[in-house]
Each structure stands twice: as C-alpha cells, then as structure tokens.
PDB file of N, CA and C and ligand atoms in Angstrom:
ATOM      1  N   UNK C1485    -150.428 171.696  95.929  1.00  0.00           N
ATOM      2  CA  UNK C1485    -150.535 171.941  97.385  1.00  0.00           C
ATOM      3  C   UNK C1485    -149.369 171.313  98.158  1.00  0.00           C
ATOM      4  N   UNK C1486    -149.382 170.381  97.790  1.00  0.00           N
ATOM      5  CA  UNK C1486    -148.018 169.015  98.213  1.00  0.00           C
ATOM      6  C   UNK C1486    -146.653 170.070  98.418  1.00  0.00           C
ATOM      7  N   UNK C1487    -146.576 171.075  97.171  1.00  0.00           N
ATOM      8  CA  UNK C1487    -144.900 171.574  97.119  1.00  0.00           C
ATOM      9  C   UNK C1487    -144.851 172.503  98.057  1.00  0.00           C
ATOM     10  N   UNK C1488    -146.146 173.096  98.005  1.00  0.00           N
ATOM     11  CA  UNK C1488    -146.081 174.209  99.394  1.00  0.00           C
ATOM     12  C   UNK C1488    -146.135 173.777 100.691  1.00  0.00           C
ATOM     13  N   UNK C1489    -146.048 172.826 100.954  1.00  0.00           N
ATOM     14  CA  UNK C1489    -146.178 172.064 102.136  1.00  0.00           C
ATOM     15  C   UNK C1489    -144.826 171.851 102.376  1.00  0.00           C
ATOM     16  N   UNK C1490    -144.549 171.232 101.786  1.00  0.00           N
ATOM     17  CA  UNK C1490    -142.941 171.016 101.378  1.00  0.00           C
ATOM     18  C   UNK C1490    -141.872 172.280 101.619  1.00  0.00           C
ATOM     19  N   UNK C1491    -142.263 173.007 101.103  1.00  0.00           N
ATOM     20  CA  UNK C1491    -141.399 174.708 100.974  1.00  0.00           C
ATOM     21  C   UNK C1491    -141.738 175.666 102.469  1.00  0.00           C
ATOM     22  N   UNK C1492    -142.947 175.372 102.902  1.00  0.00           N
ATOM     23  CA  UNK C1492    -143.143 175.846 104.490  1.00  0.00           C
ATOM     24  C   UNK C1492    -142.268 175.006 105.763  1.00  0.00           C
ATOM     25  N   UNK C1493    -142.225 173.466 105.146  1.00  0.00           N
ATOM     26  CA  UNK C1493    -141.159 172.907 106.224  1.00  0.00           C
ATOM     27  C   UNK C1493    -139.980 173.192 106.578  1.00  0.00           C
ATOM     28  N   UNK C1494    -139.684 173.265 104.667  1.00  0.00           N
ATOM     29  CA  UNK C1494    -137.808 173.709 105.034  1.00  0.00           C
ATOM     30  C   UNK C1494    -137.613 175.217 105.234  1.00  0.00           C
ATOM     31  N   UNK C1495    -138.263 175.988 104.935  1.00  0.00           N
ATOM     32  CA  UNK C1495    -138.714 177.127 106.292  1.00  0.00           C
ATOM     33  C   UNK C1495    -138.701 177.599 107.277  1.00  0.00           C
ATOM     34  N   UNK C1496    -139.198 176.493 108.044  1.00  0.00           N
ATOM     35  CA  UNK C1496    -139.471 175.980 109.222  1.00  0.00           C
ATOM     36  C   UNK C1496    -138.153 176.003 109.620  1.00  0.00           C
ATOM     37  N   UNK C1497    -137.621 174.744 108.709  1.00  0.00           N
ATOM     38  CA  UNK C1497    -136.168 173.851 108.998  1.00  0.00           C
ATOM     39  C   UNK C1497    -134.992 175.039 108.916  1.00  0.00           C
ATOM     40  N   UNK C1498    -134.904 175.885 107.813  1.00  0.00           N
ATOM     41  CA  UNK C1498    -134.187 176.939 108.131  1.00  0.00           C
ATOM     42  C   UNK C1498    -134.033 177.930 109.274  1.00  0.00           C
ATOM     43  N   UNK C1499    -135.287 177.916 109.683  1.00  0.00           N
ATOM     44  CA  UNK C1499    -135.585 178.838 110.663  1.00  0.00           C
ATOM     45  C   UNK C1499    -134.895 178.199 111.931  1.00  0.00           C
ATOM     46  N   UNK C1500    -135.146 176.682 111.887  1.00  0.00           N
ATOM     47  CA  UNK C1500    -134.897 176.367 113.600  1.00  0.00           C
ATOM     48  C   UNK C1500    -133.497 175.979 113.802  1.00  0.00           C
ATOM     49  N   UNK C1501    -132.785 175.743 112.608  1.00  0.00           N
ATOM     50  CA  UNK C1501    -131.187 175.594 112.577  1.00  0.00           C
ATOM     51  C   UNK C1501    -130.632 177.030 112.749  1.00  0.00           C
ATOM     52  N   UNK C1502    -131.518 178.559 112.006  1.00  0.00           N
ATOM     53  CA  UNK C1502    -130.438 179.909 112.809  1.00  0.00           C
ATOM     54  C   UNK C1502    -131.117 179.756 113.942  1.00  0.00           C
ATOM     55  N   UNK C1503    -132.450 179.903 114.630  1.00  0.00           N
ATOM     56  CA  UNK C1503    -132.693 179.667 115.680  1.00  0.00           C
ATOM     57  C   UNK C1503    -132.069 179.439 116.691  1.00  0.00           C
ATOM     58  N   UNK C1504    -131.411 178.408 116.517  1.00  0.00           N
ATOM     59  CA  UNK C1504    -131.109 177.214 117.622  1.00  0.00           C
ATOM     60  C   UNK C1504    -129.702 177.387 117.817  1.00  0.00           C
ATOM     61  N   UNK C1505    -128.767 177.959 116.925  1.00  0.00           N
ATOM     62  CA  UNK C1505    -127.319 177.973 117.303  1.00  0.00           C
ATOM     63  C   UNK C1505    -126.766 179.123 118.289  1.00  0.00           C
ATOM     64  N   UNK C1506    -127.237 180.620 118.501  1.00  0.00           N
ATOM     65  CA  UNK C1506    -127.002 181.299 118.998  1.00  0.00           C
ATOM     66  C   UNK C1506    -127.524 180.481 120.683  1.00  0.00           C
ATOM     67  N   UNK C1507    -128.789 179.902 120.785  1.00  0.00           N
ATOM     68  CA  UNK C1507    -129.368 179.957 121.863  1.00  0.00           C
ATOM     69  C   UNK C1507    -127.713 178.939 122.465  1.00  0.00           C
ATOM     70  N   UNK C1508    -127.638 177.599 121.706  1.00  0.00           N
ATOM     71  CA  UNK C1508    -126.684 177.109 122.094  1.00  0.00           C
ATOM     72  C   UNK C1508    -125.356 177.478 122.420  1.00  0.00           C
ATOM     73  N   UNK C1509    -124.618 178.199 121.824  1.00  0.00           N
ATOM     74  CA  UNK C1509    -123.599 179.210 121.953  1.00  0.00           C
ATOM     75  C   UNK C1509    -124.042 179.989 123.451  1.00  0.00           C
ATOM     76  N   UNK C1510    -125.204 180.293 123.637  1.00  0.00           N
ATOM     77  CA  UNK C1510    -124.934 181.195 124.997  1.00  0.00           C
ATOM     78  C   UNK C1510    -125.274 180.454 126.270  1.00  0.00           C
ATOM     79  N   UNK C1511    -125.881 179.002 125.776  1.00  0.00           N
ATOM     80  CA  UNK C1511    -125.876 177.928 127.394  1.00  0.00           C
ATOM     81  C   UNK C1511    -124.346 177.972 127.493  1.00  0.00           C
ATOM     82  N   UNK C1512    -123.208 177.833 126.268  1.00  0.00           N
ATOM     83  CA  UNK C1512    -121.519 177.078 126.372  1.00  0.00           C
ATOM     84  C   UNK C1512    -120.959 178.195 127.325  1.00  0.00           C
ATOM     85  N   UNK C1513    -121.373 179.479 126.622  1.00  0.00           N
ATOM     86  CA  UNK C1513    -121.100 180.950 127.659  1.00  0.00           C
ATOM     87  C   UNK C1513    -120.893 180.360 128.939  1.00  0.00           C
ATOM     88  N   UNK C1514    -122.524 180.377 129.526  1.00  0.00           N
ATOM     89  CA  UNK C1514    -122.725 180.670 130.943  1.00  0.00           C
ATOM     90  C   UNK C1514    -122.071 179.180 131.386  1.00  0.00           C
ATOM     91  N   UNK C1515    -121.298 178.263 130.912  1.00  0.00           N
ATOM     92  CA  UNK C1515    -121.148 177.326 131.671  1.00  0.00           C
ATOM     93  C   UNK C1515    -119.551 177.674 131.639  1.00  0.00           C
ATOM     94  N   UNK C1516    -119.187 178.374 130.910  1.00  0.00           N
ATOM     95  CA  UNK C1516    -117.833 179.077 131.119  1.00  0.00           C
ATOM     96  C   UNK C1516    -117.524 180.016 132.731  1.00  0.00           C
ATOM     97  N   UNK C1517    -118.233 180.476 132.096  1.00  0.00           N
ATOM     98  CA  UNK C1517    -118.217 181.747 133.690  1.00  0.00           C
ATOM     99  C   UNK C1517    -118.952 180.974 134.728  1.00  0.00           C
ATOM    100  N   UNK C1518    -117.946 180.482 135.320  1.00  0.00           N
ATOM    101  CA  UNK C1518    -117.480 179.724 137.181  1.00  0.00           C
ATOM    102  C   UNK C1518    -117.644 181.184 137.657  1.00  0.00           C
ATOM    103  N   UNK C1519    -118.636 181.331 138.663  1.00  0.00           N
ATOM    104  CA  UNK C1519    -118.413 182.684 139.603  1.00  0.00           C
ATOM    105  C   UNK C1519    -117.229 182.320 140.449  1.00  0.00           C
ATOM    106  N   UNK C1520    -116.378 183.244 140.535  1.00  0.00           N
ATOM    107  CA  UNK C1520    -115.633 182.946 142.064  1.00  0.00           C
ATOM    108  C   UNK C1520    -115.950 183.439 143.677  1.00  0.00           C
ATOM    109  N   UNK C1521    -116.031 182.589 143.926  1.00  0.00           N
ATOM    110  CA  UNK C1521    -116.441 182.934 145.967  1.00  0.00           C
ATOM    111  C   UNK C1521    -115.716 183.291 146.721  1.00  0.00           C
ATOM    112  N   UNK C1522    -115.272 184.200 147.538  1.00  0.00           N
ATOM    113  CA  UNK C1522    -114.569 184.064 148.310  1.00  0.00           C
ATOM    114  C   UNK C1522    -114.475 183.123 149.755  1.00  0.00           C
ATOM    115  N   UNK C1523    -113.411 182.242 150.279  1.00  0.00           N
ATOM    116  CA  UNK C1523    -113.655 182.030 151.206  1.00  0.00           C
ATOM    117  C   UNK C1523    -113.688 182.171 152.318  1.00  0.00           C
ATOM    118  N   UNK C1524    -114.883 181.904 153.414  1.00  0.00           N
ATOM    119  CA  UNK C1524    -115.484 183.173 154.442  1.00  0.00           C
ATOM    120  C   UNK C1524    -113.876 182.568 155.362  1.00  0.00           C
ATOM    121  N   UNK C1525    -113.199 181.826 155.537  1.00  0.00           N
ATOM    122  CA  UNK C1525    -112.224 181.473 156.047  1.00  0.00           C
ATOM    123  C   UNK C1525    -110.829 182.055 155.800  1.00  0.00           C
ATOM    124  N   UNK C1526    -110.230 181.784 154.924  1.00  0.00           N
ATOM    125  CA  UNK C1526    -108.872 182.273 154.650  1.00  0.00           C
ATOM    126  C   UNK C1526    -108.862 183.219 153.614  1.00  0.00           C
ATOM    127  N   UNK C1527    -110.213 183.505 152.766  1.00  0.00           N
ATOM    128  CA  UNK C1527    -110.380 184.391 151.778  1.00  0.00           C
ATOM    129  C   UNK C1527    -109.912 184.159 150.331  1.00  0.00           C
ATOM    130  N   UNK C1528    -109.472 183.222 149.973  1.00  0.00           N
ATOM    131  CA  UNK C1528    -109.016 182.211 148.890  1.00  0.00           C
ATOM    132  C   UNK C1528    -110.583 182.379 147.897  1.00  0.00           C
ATOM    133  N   UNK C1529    -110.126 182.712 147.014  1.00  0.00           N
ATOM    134  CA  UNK C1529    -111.126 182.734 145.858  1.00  0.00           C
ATOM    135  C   UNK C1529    -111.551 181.414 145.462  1.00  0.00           C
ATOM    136  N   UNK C1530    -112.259 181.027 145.093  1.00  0.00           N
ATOM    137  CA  UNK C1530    -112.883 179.327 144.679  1.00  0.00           C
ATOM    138  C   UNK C1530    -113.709 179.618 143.330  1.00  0.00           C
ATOM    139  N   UNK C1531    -113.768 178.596 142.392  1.00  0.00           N
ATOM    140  CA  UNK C1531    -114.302 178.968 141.679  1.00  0.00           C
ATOM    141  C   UNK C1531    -116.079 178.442 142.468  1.00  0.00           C
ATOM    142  N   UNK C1532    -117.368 178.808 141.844  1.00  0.00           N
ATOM    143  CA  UNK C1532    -118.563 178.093 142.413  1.00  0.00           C
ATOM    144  C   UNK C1532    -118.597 176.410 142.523  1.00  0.00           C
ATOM    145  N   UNK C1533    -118.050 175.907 141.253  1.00  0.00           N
ATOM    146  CA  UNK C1533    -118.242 174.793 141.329  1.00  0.00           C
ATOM    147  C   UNK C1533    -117.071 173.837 142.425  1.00  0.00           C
ATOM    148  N   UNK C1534    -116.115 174.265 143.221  1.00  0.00           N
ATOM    149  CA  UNK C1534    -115.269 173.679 143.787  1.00  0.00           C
ATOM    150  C   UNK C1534    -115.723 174.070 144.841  1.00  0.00           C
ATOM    151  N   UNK C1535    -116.353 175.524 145.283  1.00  0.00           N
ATOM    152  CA  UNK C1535    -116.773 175.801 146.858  1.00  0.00           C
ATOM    153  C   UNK C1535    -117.238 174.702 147.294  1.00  0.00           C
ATOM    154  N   UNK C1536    -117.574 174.917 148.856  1.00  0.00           N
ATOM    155  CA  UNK C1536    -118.500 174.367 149.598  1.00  0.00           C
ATOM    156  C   UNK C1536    -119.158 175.340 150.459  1.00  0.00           C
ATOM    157  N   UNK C1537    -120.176 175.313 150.516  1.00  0.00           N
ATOM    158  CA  UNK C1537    -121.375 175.936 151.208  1.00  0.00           C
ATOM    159  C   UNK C1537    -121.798 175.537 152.468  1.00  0.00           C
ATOM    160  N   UNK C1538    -122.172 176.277 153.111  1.00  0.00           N
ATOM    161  CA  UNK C1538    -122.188 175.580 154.684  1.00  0.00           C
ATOM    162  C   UNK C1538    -122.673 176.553 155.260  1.00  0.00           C
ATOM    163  N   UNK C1539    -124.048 176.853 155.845  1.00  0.00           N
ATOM    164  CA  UNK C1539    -124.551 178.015 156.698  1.00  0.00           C
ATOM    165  C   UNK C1539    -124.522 178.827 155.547  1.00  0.00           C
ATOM    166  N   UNK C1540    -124.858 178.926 154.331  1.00  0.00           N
ATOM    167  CA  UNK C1540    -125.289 180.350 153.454  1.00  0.00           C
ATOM    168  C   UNK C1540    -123.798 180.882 153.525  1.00  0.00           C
ATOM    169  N   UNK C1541    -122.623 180.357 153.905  1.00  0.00           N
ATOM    170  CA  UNK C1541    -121.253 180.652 153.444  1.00  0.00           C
ATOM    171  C   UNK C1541    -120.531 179.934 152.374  1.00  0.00           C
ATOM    172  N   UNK C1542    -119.961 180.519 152.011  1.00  0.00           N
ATOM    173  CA  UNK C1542    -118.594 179.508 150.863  1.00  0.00           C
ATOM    174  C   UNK C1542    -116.656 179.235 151.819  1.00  0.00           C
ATOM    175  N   UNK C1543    -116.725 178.150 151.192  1.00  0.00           N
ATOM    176  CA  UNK C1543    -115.650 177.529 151.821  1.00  0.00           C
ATOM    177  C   UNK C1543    -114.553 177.206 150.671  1.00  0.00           C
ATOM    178  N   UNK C1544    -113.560 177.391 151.050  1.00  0.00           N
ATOM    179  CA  UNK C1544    -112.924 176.898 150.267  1.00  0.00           C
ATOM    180  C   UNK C1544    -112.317 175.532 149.650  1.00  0.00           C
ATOM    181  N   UNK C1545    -112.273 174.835 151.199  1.00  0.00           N
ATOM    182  CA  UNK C1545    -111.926 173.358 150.959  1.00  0.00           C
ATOM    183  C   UNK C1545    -112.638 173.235 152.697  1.00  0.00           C
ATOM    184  N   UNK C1546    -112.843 172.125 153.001  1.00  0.00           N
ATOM    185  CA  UNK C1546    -113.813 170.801 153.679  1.00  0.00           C
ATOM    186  C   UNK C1546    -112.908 171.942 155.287  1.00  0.00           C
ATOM    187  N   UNK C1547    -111.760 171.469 155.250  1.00  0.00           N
ATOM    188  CA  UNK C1547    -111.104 171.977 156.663  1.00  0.00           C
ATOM    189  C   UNK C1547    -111.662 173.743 156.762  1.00  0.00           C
ATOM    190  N   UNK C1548    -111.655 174.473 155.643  1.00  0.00           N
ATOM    191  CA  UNK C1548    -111.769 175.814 156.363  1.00  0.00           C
ATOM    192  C   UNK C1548    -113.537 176.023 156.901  1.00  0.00           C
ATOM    193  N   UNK C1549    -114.213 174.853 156.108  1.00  0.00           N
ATOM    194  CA  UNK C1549    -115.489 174.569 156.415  1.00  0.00           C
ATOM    195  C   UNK C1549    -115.389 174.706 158.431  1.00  0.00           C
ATOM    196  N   UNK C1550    -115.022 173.433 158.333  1.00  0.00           N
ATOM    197  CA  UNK C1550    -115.033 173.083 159.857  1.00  0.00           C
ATOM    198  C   UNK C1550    -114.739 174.602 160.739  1.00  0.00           C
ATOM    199  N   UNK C1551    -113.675 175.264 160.681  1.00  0.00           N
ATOM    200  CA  UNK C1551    -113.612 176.596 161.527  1.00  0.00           C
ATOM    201  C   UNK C1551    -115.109 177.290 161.488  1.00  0.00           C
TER     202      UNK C1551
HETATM  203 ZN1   ZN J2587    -110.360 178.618 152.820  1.00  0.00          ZN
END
C-alpha cells in the first residue's frame, strides 16, 4: 500500500512542476506589457507604470498634471 502512496505523490509532484511553469511564464508576460497612455496634455506616450493619473486622466510627468 506504502508504494502506491508513494507513486500517487510523485504524480502529484509531476503534475504540479508542468502545472506550474506555463502559469509562471504568463504572470513574466503580463508584467512585460507596460500599456502605454497617452498624455491628456502634450500627448507623449507613457508607459502605465510612469503615468500619473489625475481626474480619470493620464499625465505624463507631475507639470503636465498641473495644466
Ligand atoms: Zn505630458
């Protein structure tokens, strides 16, 4: 009984190592693809993570904010 116990884990263990690499591979994806924004100011593309947001707009940098 013991070996089959044994032989269902690494099973298991096979299973969750292919499992698990694709899922990981496609979080690295989406952290690749930066949307770009335009800014509602001078129109300068930004990537998401550098915008700034302000009123449900994107900015490009702090000053075009302020206009
Ligand atoms: Zn701007």
């Amino acid at each position: 009984m013991l070996k089959w116990i044994i032989f269902a884990l690494c099973i298991f263990g096979i299973y969750f190592f292919f499992f698990r690499k694709p899922k990981e591979s496609q979080k690295k994806e989406h952290k690749k693809d930066s949307i770009m924004l335009e800014c509602n100011t001078c129109g300068i593309y930004v990537s998401s993570e550098e915008a700034i947001i302000q009123d449900g707009k994107y900015y490009c940098s702090k000053e075009c904010a302020k206009c």
